[in-house]
Amino acid sequence: PFTGLKIFNYMKTDSADFMLWLGDNLYYIFDYHSYKGQLKRNIKTRMKKKLSAFLHSKQQYAIWDDHDYGSNNSDGSFSAKQSSLNVFQQFWPNPQHDTFNYYTFKRQDCQFFMLDDRYNNSDDKIVLGNTQLDWLKNELLKSNATFKFIGIGMQALNPISTLECFYKTEKEYKELIAFIKEHHITGIMFISGDRHHAELMRIKEDNLYPLYDFTTSPLTMYPIKISKRSSEYINPNKVDGTYFPSYNYGKITVSGTFGNRKCILELKNKKGNLIWKREIQANELK
């Protein structure tokens, strides 16, 4: 809410079939406790011309995180969460999954599993909740997609993160990893936002292919640089050359022939210029 929106001009003209919003898509500042306040904030945001033009340029899918759900780091105890859900679903025409704010959709041989990290969140112990985690496992089991992208508002794979991270749930994370191993589910990749910088994480679990987490942000909120003295700055799980502490957006392209597919990850700056590019072969995720 505090900077310019020119990045959307470049995102509008960049070739893409659709956009994935990964939370904090707007910020409730003082208006998160009332339906009227939430509604006005969304309307005011959508009236901004650069953003509106981008929203009209391609199909949009979205999940939320704390700031477009409630207050900073708000969890399942947030008193106005039903109001937040009502407003969010009015402004984002995602595929519906009953009354919950998580869903899946498929494009060609790619499937996207868009998660809700807020409604059932409880401290660091629970992010998804049993119902959502069971749903995710069942959908992964049914999927025949080459690439299975799991979208979540907070960072997913950062073992030494000092902030919110799905990895830190321990029980939920370990349960999901054990399920992936047991059922030989291929092609998993995480995509996330939240951190006010970009980076690509790569971790290796025993008896499993490498897991990647493509974190991108911010679009318009202020960037946050990691201190060079912190353990996160020299994080051994970070892919070299992928940390970028400025305005950015990510682009994912999937190409190649059947049996030889690859996923191309690109990070671009606020003017659409390429910062880095990495290729991940589908055969690596087996």
PDB file of N, CA, C and O in Angstrom, residues 113 136 140 145-150 157 176-177 180 185-190 208-213 280 285-286:
ATOM      1  N   PHE A 113      -2.307 -26.770  -6.313  1.00  0.00           N
ATOM      2  CA  PHE A 113      -2.993 -27.029  -5.049  1.00  0.00           C
ATOM      3  C   PHE A 113      -2.807 -25.780  -4.192  1.00  0.00           C
ATOM      4  O   PHE A 113      -1.727 -25.546  -3.627  1.00  0.00           O
ATOM      5  N   LEU A 136      -5.603 -32.382   0.902  1.00  0.00           N
ATOM      6  CA  LEU A 136      -4.416 -32.242   0.062  1.00  0.00           C
ATOM      7  C   LEU A 136      -3.830 -33.608  -0.282  1.00  0.00           C
ATOM      8  O   LEU A 136      -3.507 -33.879  -1.451  1.00  0.00           O
ATOM      9  N   LEU A 140      -3.544 -35.125  -4.065  1.00  0.00           N
ATOM     10  CA  LEU A 140      -2.244 -35.514  -4.609  1.00  0.00           C
ATOM     11  C   LEU A 140      -2.258 -36.967  -5.058  1.00  0.00           C
ATOM     12  O   LEU A 140      -1.679 -37.316  -6.092  1.00  0.00           O
ATOM     13  N   ALA A 145      -0.714 -35.391 -12.719  1.00  0.00           N
ATOM     14  CA  ALA A 145       0.003 -34.255 -13.299  1.00  0.00           C
ATOM     15  C   ALA A 145       1.507 -34.487 -13.273  1.00  0.00           C
ATOM     16  O   ALA A 145       2.046 -35.087 -12.332  1.00  0.00           O
ATOM     17  N   THR A 146       2.193 -34.000 -14.298  1.00  0.00           N
ATOM     18  CA  THR A 146       3.654 -34.075 -14.327  1.00  0.00           C
ATOM     19  C   THR A 146       4.258 -33.213 -13.225  1.00  0.00           C
ATOM     20  O   THR A 146       5.145 -33.649 -12.496  1.00  0.00           O
ATOM     21  N   PHE A 147       3.773 -31.975 -13.127  1.00  0.00           N
ATOM     22  CA  PHE A 147       4.201 -31.061 -12.070  1.00  0.00           C
ATOM     23  C   PHE A 147       3.017 -30.763 -11.165  1.00  0.00           C
ATOM     24  O   PHE A 147       1.923 -30.450 -11.634  1.00  0.00           O
ATOM     25  N   LYS A 148       3.256 -30.845  -9.863  1.00  0.00           N
ATOM     26  CA  LYS A 148       2.218 -30.586  -8.866  1.00  0.00           C
ATOM     27  C   LYS A 148       2.696 -29.414  -8.009  1.00  0.00           C
ATOM     28  O   LYS A 148       3.541 -29.571  -7.128  1.00  0.00           O
ATOM     29  N   PHE A 149       2.162 -28.234  -8.287  1.00  0.00           N
ATOM     30  CA  PHE A 149       2.573 -27.018  -7.598  1.00  0.00           C
ATOM     31  C   PHE A 149       1.693 -26.798  -6.364  1.00  0.00           C
ATOM     32  O   PHE A 149       0.474 -26.702  -6.486  1.00  0.00           O
ATOM     33  N   ILE A 150       2.331 -26.712  -5.208  1.00  0.00           N
ATOM     34  CA  ILE A 150       1.614 -26.448  -3.966  1.00  0.00           C
ATOM     35  C   ILE A 150       1.845 -24.996  -3.582  1.00  0.00           C
ATOM     36  O   ILE A 150       2.971 -24.594  -3.251  1.00  0.00           O
ATOM     37  N   LEU A 157       9.576 -24.123   2.679  1.00  0.00           N
ATOM     38  CA  LEU A 157      10.750 -24.950   2.957  1.00  0.00           C
ATOM     39  C   LEU A 157      11.937 -24.088   3.377  1.00  0.00           C
ATOM     40  O   LEU A 157      12.759 -23.704   2.553  1.00  0.00           O
ATOM     41  N   LEU A 176       3.024 -34.859   5.719  1.00  0.00           N
ATOM     42  CA  LEU A 176       2.912 -34.696   4.271  1.00  0.00           C
ATOM     43  C   LEU A 176       4.085 -35.364   3.554  1.00  0.00           C
ATOM     44  O   LEU A 176       3.894 -36.063   2.547  1.00  0.00           O
ATOM     45  N   ILE A 177       5.297 -35.166   4.062  1.00  0.00           N
ATOM     46  CA  ILE A 177       6.484 -35.765   3.445  1.00  0.00           C
ATOM     47  C   ILE A 177       6.405 -37.290   3.492  1.00  0.00           C
ATOM     48  O   ILE A 177       6.709 -37.981   2.510  1.00  0.00           O
ATOM     49  N   ILE A 180       4.009 -38.466   0.807  1.00  0.00           N
ATOM     50  CA  ILE A 180       4.608 -38.372  -0.525  1.00  0.00           C
ATOM     51  C   ILE A 180       5.546 -39.558  -0.779  1.00  0.00           C
ATOM     52  O   ILE A 180       5.542 -40.156  -1.861  1.00  0.00           O
ATOM     53  N   ILE A 185       4.628 -40.155  -4.809  1.00  0.00           N
ATOM     54  CA  ILE A 185       4.034 -39.033  -5.538  1.00  0.00           C
ATOM     55  C   ILE A 185       5.152 -38.187  -6.145  1.00  0.00           C
ATOM     56  O   ILE A 185       6.046 -37.716  -5.440  1.00  0.00           O
ATOM     57  N   THR A 186       5.096 -38.006  -7.431  1.00  0.00           N
ATOM     58  CA  THR A 186       6.162 -37.312  -8.162  1.00  0.00           C
ATOM     59  C   THR A 186       5.777 -35.862  -8.448  1.00  0.00           C
ATOM     60  O   THR A 186       4.621 -35.470  -8.359  1.00  0.00           O
ATOM     61  N   GLY A 187       6.797 -35.063  -8.818  1.00  0.00           N
ATOM     62  CA  GLY A 187       6.564 -33.742  -9.387  1.00  0.00           C
ATOM     63  C   GLY A 187       6.183 -32.639  -8.427  1.00  0.00           C
ATOM     64  O   GLY A 187       5.700 -31.591  -8.855  1.00  0.00           O
ATOM     65  N   ILE A 188       6.407 -32.807  -7.121  1.00  0.00           N
ATOM     66  CA  ILE A 188       6.012 -31.784  -6.150  1.00  0.00           C
ATOM     67  C   ILE A 188       6.954 -30.587  -6.205  1.00  0.00           C
ATOM     68  O   ILE A 188       8.176 -30.723  -6.178  1.00  0.00           O
ATOM     69  N   MET A 189       6.370 -29.381  -6.262  1.00  0.00           N
ATOM     70  CA  MET A 189       7.121 -28.137  -6.123  1.00  0.00           C
ATOM     71  C   MET A 189       6.272 -27.158  -5.318  1.00  0.00           C
ATOM     72  O   MET A 189       5.059 -27.080  -5.521  1.00  0.00           O
ATOM     73  N   PHE A 190       6.904 -26.424  -4.419  1.00  0.00           N
ATOM     74  CA  PHE A 190       6.197 -25.418  -3.632  1.00  0.00           C
ATOM     75  C   PHE A 190       6.417 -24.027  -4.225  1.00  0.00           C
ATOM     76  O   PHE A 190       7.498 -23.727  -4.744  1.00  0.00           O
ATOM     77  N   LEU A 208      13.936 -39.335  -0.882  1.00  0.00           N
ATOM     78  CA  LEU A 208      12.998 -38.510  -1.650  1.00  0.00           C
ATOM     79  C   LEU A 208      13.783 -37.598  -2.589  1.00  0.00           C
ATOM     80  O   LEU A 208      14.918 -37.204  -2.284  1.00  0.00           O
ATOM     81  N   TYR A 209      13.179 -37.268  -3.712  1.00  0.00           N
ATOM     82  CA  TYR A 209      13.811 -36.347  -4.649  1.00  0.00           C
ATOM     83  C   TYR A 209      13.905 -34.941  -4.025  1.00  0.00           C
ATOM     84  O   TYR A 209      13.254 -34.654  -3.013  1.00  0.00           O
ATOM     85  N   PRO A 210      14.708 -34.045  -4.602  1.00  0.00           N
ATOM     86  CA  PRO A 210      14.831 -32.693  -4.035  1.00  0.00           C
ATOM     87  C   PRO A 210      13.494 -31.958  -4.046  1.00  0.00           C
ATOM     88  O   PRO A 210      12.718 -32.065  -4.994  1.00  0.00           O
ATOM     89  N   LEU A 211      13.241 -31.211  -2.988  1.00  0.00           N
ATOM     90  CA  LEU A 211      12.048 -30.385  -2.902  1.00  0.00           C
ATOM     91  C   LEU A 211      12.441 -28.924  -3.072  1.00  0.00           C
ATOM     92  O   LEU A 211      13.398 -28.450  -2.448  1.00  0.00           O
ATOM     93  N   TYR A 212      11.698 -28.214  -3.921  1.00  0.00           N
ATOM     94  CA  TYR A 212      11.972 -26.805  -4.195  1.00  0.00           C
ATOM     95  C   TYR A 212      10.844 -25.930  -3.671  1.00  0.00           C
ATOM     96  O   TYR A 212       9.678 -26.334  -3.679  1.00  0.00           O
ATOM     97  N   ASP A 213      11.218 -24.727  -3.243  1.00  0.00           N
ATOM     98  CA  ASP A 213      10.250 -23.710  -2.839  1.00  0.00           C
ATOM     99  C   ASP A 213      10.655 -22.402  -3.514  1.00  0.00           C
ATOM    100  O   ASP A 213      11.686 -21.808  -3.179  1.00  0.00           O
ATOM    101  N   ILE A 280      14.264 -26.980 -14.045  1.00  0.00           N
ATOM    102  CA  ILE A 280      14.125 -28.195 -13.259  1.00  0.00           C
ATOM    103  C   ILE A 280      13.449 -29.247 -14.127  1.00  0.00           C
ATOM    104  O   ILE A 280      12.321 -29.038 -14.592  1.00  0.00           O
ATOM    105  N   LEU A 285      12.277 -34.932 -10.374  1.00  0.00           N
ATOM    106  CA  LEU A 285      11.300 -34.940  -9.290  1.00  0.00           C
ATOM    107  C   LEU A 285      10.584 -36.287  -9.218  1.00  0.00           C
ATOM    108  O   LEU A 285       9.347 -36.359  -9.173  1.00  0.00           O
ATOM    109  N   LYS A 286      11.353 -37.338  -9.218  1.00  0.00           N
ATOM    110  CA  LYS A 286      10.800 -38.687  -9.141  1.00  0.00           C
ATOM    111  C   LYS A 286      11.570 -39.514  -8.122  1.00  0.00           C
ATOM    112  O   LYS A 286      12.747 -39.219  -7.876  1.00  0.00           O
TER     113      LYS A 286
END
